[in-house]
Short mmCIF file of C-alpha atoms and ligand atoms in Angstrom, two decimals:
data_model
loop_
_atom_site.label_atom_id
_atom_site.label_comp_id
_atom_site.label_asym_id
_atom_site.label_seq_id
_atom_site.Cartn_x
_atom_site.Cartn_y
_atom_site.Cartn_z
CA MET A 1 -217.97 200.51 90.45
CA LYS A 2 -215.18 198.05 89.74
CA ARG A 3 -216.50 194.87 88.16
CA VAL A 4 -214.31 191.83 87.43
CA PRO A 5 -214.28 191.34 83.65
CA ILE A 6 -215.54 187.98 82.43
CA VAL A 7 -214.69 186.37 79.10
CA ALA A 8 -216.54 183.18 78.22
CA GLY A 9 -216.00 180.90 75.25
CA ASN A 10 -219.18 179.20 74.09
CA TRP A 11 -218.08 176.29 71.96
CA LYS A 12 -221.61 175.38 70.85
CA MET A 13 -221.52 172.04 68.94
CA HIS A 14 -217.76 172.05 68.43
CA LYS A 15 -214.95 169.86 69.82
CA THR A 16 -215.13 166.20 70.87
CA PRO A 17 -214.38 165.39 74.52
CA ALA A 18 -210.77 164.54 73.59
CA GLU A 19 -210.35 167.76 71.59
CA ALA A 20 -211.85 169.82 74.40
CA VAL A 21 -209.53 168.32 77.04
CA ASP A 22 -206.51 168.81 74.80
CA PHE A 23 -207.53 172.45 74.23
CA VAL A 24 -207.93 173.34 77.89
CA SER A 25 -204.75 171.48 78.85
CA ARG A 26 -202.90 174.03 76.71
CA LEU A 27 -205.17 176.98 77.47
CA LYS A 28 -204.47 176.84 81.19
CA SER A 29 -200.82 177.75 80.83
CA LEU A 30 -201.60 180.43 78.23
CA LEU A 31 -204.06 182.14 80.58
CA ALA A 32 -202.10 181.77 83.80
CA GLU A 33 -200.80 185.35 83.73
CA TYR A 34 -204.24 186.92 83.13
CA SER A 35 -206.02 185.84 86.28
CA ALA A 36 -207.46 189.33 86.81
CA VAL A 37 -209.94 188.41 84.07
CA GLU A 38 -212.43 185.68 84.89
CA CYS A 39 -212.32 183.08 82.10
CA VAL A 40 -214.96 180.49 81.38
CA VAL A 41 -214.99 177.67 78.84
CA ILE A 42 -218.37 176.34 77.81
CA PRO A 43 -217.94 173.02 75.98
CA PRO A 44 -220.65 170.57 74.90
CA TYR A 45 -222.11 168.53 77.78
CA VAL A 46 -220.21 165.33 76.97
CA ALA A 47 -216.87 167.12 77.31
CA LEU A 48 -217.69 168.57 80.74
CA PRO A 49 -216.27 165.79 82.96
CA GLY A 50 -212.93 165.72 81.15
CA VAL A 51 -212.64 169.48 80.94
CA GLN A 52 -213.59 169.93 84.59
CA ALA A 53 -210.95 167.40 85.68
CA GLU A 54 -208.30 169.01 83.50
CA LEU A 55 -209.03 172.49 84.90
CA GLU A 56 -209.27 171.44 88.54
CA GLY A 57 -207.13 173.76 90.65
CA THR A 58 -206.80 176.43 87.93
CA ALA A 59 -208.58 179.79 87.77
CA ILE A 60 -210.43 178.86 84.57
CA LYS A 61 -214.11 178.20 85.15
CA VAL A 62 -216.36 175.76 83.31
CA GLY A 63 -219.88 176.39 82.08
CA ALA A 64 -222.70 174.42 80.44
CA GLN A 65 -224.61 175.62 77.39
CA ASP A 66 -228.10 175.07 78.79
CA VAL A 67 -230.01 173.31 81.58
CA HIS A 68 -233.50 171.84 81.84
CA HIS A 69 -235.98 173.58 84.11
CA GLU A 70 -237.29 170.43 85.82
CA ASP A 71 -235.50 168.33 88.46
CA LYS A 72 -235.79 165.09 86.47
CA GLY A 73 -238.18 163.16 84.31
CA ALA A 74 -239.06 161.96 80.83
CA PHE A 75 -237.23 164.65 78.89
CA THR A 76 -235.20 162.81 76.29
CA GLY A 77 -232.01 164.58 75.33
CA CYS A 78 -232.09 167.05 78.21
CA VAL A 79 -229.74 167.62 81.16
CA ALA A 80 -230.89 168.48 84.67
CA ALA A 81 -229.23 170.98 86.99
CA ASN A 82 -228.18 168.39 89.58
CA MET A 83 -226.28 166.52 86.84
CA LEU A 84 -224.16 169.63 86.32
CA VAL A 85 -223.34 170.16 89.97
CA GLY A 86 -219.62 169.59 90.50
CA LEU A 87 -218.93 169.88 86.78
CA VAL A 88 -219.69 173.53 86.11
CA GLU A 89 -219.88 176.85 87.89
CA TYR A 90 -221.82 178.65 85.13
CA VAL A 91 -224.68 177.80 82.84
CA VAL A 92 -225.78 179.75 79.78
CA ILE A 93 -229.53 180.30 79.75
CA GLY A 94 -231.58 181.76 76.94
CA HIS A 95 -228.93 181.74 74.24
CA SER A 96 -230.66 182.82 71.04
CA GLU A 97 -229.90 179.47 69.40
CA THR A 98 -231.82 177.71 72.17
CA ARG A 99 -234.60 180.28 71.90
CA GLN A 100 -234.73 179.68 68.15
CA TYR A 101 -234.14 175.93 67.75
CA LEU A 102 -235.21 174.50 71.11
CA ASN A 103 -238.24 176.71 71.70
CA VAL A 104 -236.86 178.29 74.85
CA THR A 105 -239.35 181.04 75.65
CA ASP A 106 -238.96 183.95 78.06
CA GLU A 107 -240.99 181.99 80.59
CA LEU A 108 -238.68 178.98 80.28
CA VAL A 109 -235.64 181.21 80.61
CA ASN A 110 -237.01 182.37 83.95
CA LYS A 111 -237.69 178.78 85.08
CA LYS A 112 -234.19 177.71 84.05
CA VAL A 113 -232.65 180.63 85.94
CA LYS A 114 -234.55 179.60 89.08
CA GLN A 115 -233.55 175.99 88.60
CA ALA A 116 -229.87 176.84 88.12
CA LEU A 117 -229.86 179.04 91.23
CA LYS A 118 -231.61 176.31 93.23
CA PHE A 119 -228.64 174.04 92.53
CA GLY A 120 -225.97 176.67 93.12
CA LEU A 121 -225.15 177.17 89.43
CA LYS A 122 -224.50 180.69 88.15
CA PRO A 123 -226.67 181.71 85.17
CA ILE A 124 -225.28 183.64 82.23
CA ILE A 125 -228.55 184.99 80.89
CA ALA A 126 -228.39 185.72 77.17
CA LEU A 127 -230.79 188.11 75.50
CA GLY A 128 -230.97 190.34 72.47
CA GLU A 129 -233.09 191.46 69.55
CA ASN A 130 -233.26 190.10 66.00
CA LEU A 131 -232.58 192.09 62.85
CA GLU A 132 -236.20 192.97 62.19
CA GLN A 133 -236.63 194.26 65.74
CA ARG A 134 -233.41 196.26 65.48
CA GLU A 135 -234.42 197.82 62.17
CA SER A 136 -237.88 198.74 63.39
CA GLY A 137 -236.49 200.51 66.46
CA GLN A 138 -237.66 197.83 68.92
CA ALA A 139 -234.25 196.70 70.23
CA GLU A 140 -234.43 198.43 73.61
CA LYS A 141 -238.02 197.36 74.16
CA VAL A 142 -237.25 193.73 73.31
CA CYS A 143 -234.20 193.62 75.58
CA ARG A 144 -236.13 195.20 78.40
CA SER A 145 -238.98 192.72 78.15
CA GLN A 146 -236.63 189.72 77.92
CA LEU A 147 -234.78 191.01 80.96
CA VAL A 148 -237.90 191.62 83.05
CA ALA A 149 -239.19 188.14 82.17
CA ALA A 150 -235.88 186.45 83.01
CA PHE A 151 -235.74 188.12 86.43
CA ASN A 152 -239.33 187.44 87.40
CA GLU A 153 -239.34 186.48 91.12
CA ILE A 154 -235.54 186.33 91.25
CA PRO A 155 -234.51 187.65 94.67
CA ALA A 156 -231.97 190.46 94.96
CA ASP A 157 -229.51 188.29 96.85
CA ALA A 158 -229.10 186.07 93.77
CA LEU A 159 -227.83 188.94 91.63
CA PRO A 160 -224.12 188.63 92.43
CA ASN A 161 -224.31 185.10 90.99
CA ILE A 162 -225.85 186.15 87.68
CA VAL A 163 -224.19 187.47 84.54
CA ILE A 164 -226.08 188.99 81.61
CA ALA A 165 -224.96 188.62 78.01
CA TYR A 166 -226.38 191.04 75.47
CA GLU A 167 -226.21 189.28 72.12
CA PRO A 168 -228.04 190.87 69.21
CA ILE A 169 -229.06 187.91 67.04
CA TRP A 170 -228.05 189.64 63.83
CA ALA A 171 -224.47 189.86 65.13
CA ILE A 172 -224.05 186.22 66.18
CA GLY A 173 -221.80 184.24 63.87
CA THR A 174 -222.42 186.70 61.06
CA GLY A 175 -219.26 188.79 61.20
CA ARG A 176 -221.58 191.77 61.46
CA ASN A 177 -220.74 193.06 64.91
CA ALA A 178 -222.67 195.73 66.73
CA GLU A 179 -221.10 199.16 67.11
CA ALA A 180 -219.35 199.36 70.49
CA GLY A 181 -220.79 202.75 71.50
CA MET A 182 -224.31 201.56 70.72
CA VAL A 183 -223.74 198.42 72.82
CA ASN A 184 -222.39 200.49 75.69
CA ASP A 185 -225.46 202.74 75.61
CA LEU A 186 -227.81 199.79 75.58
CA LEU A 187 -225.99 198.07 78.44
CA GLY A 188 -225.64 201.19 80.54
CA GLY A 189 -229.07 202.57 79.65
CA THR A 190 -231.67 199.91 78.92
CA ILE A 191 -230.16 196.95 80.77
CA ARG A 192 -228.68 198.63 83.85
CA GLY A 193 -231.62 201.03 83.88
CA THR A 194 -234.13 198.19 83.97
CA LEU A 195 -232.13 196.35 86.63
CA ALA A 196 -232.04 199.57 88.67
CA GLU A 197 -235.83 199.81 88.48
CA LEU A 198 -236.13 196.22 89.65
CA TYR A 199 -233.36 196.05 92.27
CA GLY A 200 -232.01 199.55 92.87
CA SER A 201 -229.09 201.31 91.26
CA GLN A 202 -226.39 199.84 93.49
CA ALA A 203 -227.31 196.29 92.51
CA ALA A 204 -227.57 197.32 88.85
CA GLN A 205 -224.11 198.87 88.96
CA ALA A 206 -222.62 195.73 90.49
CA MET A 207 -224.04 193.41 87.83
CA ARG A 208 -221.71 192.14 85.12
CA ILE A 209 -222.95 192.47 81.54
CA GLN A 210 -221.18 190.92 78.57
CA TYR A 211 -221.47 191.64 74.89
CA GLY A 212 -221.62 188.78 72.39
CA GLY A 213 -221.80 188.62 68.62
CA SER A 214 -218.83 188.30 66.25
CA VAL A 215 -216.35 189.29 68.94
CA LYS A 216 -212.76 188.61 67.91
CA PRO A 217 -209.31 189.86 68.90
CA ALA A 218 -209.47 192.54 66.19
CA ASN A 219 -212.50 194.24 67.78
CA MET A 220 -212.03 193.22 71.43
CA VAL A 221 -210.32 196.43 72.57
CA GLU A 222 -213.09 198.51 71.05
CA TYR A 223 -215.68 196.67 73.15
CA MET A 224 -213.66 196.30 76.32
CA SER A 225 -212.77 200.01 76.37
CA GLN A 226 -216.45 200.77 76.93
CA PRO A 227 -217.23 201.32 80.62
CA ASP A 228 -220.51 199.37 80.71
CA ILE A 229 -219.25 196.31 78.82
CA ASP A 230 -217.80 193.92 81.40
CA GLY A 231 -216.61 191.13 79.14
CA ALA A 232 -217.68 189.00 76.22
CA LEU A 233 -219.50 185.81 75.38
CA VAL A 234 -217.60 184.52 72.37
CA GLY A 235 -218.41 181.73 69.93
CA GLY A 236 -216.19 181.31 66.87
CA ALA A 237 -213.18 183.22 68.16
CA SER A 238 -213.02 181.09 71.32
CA LEU A 239 -212.33 177.90 69.38
CA GLU A 240 -208.66 178.65 68.69
CA LEU A 241 -206.03 178.83 71.42
CA ASP A 242 -204.22 181.98 70.34
CA SER A 243 -207.44 183.78 69.67
CA PHE A 244 -208.85 182.84 73.09
CA LYS A 245 -205.67 184.00 74.80
CA ASP A 246 -205.72 187.29 72.85
CA LEU A 247 -209.33 187.96 73.84
CA VAL A 248 -208.35 187.66 77.49
CA ARG A 249 -205.07 189.57 77.13
CA LEU A 250 -206.82 192.45 75.35
CA THR A 251 -209.55 192.54 77.96
CA LEU A 252 -206.98 192.96 80.69
CA GLN A 253 -205.21 195.63 78.67
CA ALA A 254 -208.42 197.59 78.00
CA LYS A 255 -209.74 197.34 81.55
CA ALA A 256 -206.44 198.08 83.30
P1 PGA B 1 -220.04 184.36 67.77
O1 PGA B 1 -221.11 183.72 68.78
O2 PGA B 1 -218.94 184.93 68.63
O3 PGA B 1 -219.56 183.19 66.94
O4 PGA B 1 -220.74 185.41 66.99
C1 PGA B 1 -221.44 184.38 69.96
C2 PGA B 1 -222.42 183.56 70.76
O5 PGA B 1 -223.33 182.96 70.19
O6 PGA B 1 -222.33 183.49 72.00
#
């Protein structure tokens, strides 16, 4: 099954609107020759209008870092799905930092996925175990249960619009990246296996699954050479132009 690789740069709480626009204005020419890889930039909310305008007409997609699960209301500091319509194609849901600092539970992840789909936004569902769970042999079980919860009542026809990002918490921003063969086994076994149980093996094979956690140009080929890893969700290494370009270039090279 040929899946289009997808590399997404999650900028977290980095770059002002002006810095973000300046970055993508230069990124678009750097990435022009790698259009066989789907590229997504995920800036902070306030940078979205400028970034979207700057990337209009290019192949680079824009994503948001989160979305609220309700249509509207008294939710200070939150952003609703309809506010993102026209600004982004993707939205990250369930990133471990939102699970940890913003109390995003498995149940909320599922509600956010439904909400995003309702407004035509494509969820990038992030999941992964913490260090304690990894060391006690619970990683597969944790990923499976996060996955099942996220896909609760999600219809099969929504699957082509969803991306999964496996991000072991102990590997995020720590420089301690997960071994590529282990990641491939978990993606091909636990994650695709669970999706196959829920939706059938054809749908599971078609689904794109990224790895995230201390990905950088120096280890990109290792990950992208694995058959079940379809791209990466990258934090730190997506903040620099050359590094972002190299991540995409190396993905194309490894997947060619
Ligand atoms: P990192 O972050 O690449 O800086 O480890 C990954 C992520 O949180 O998506």
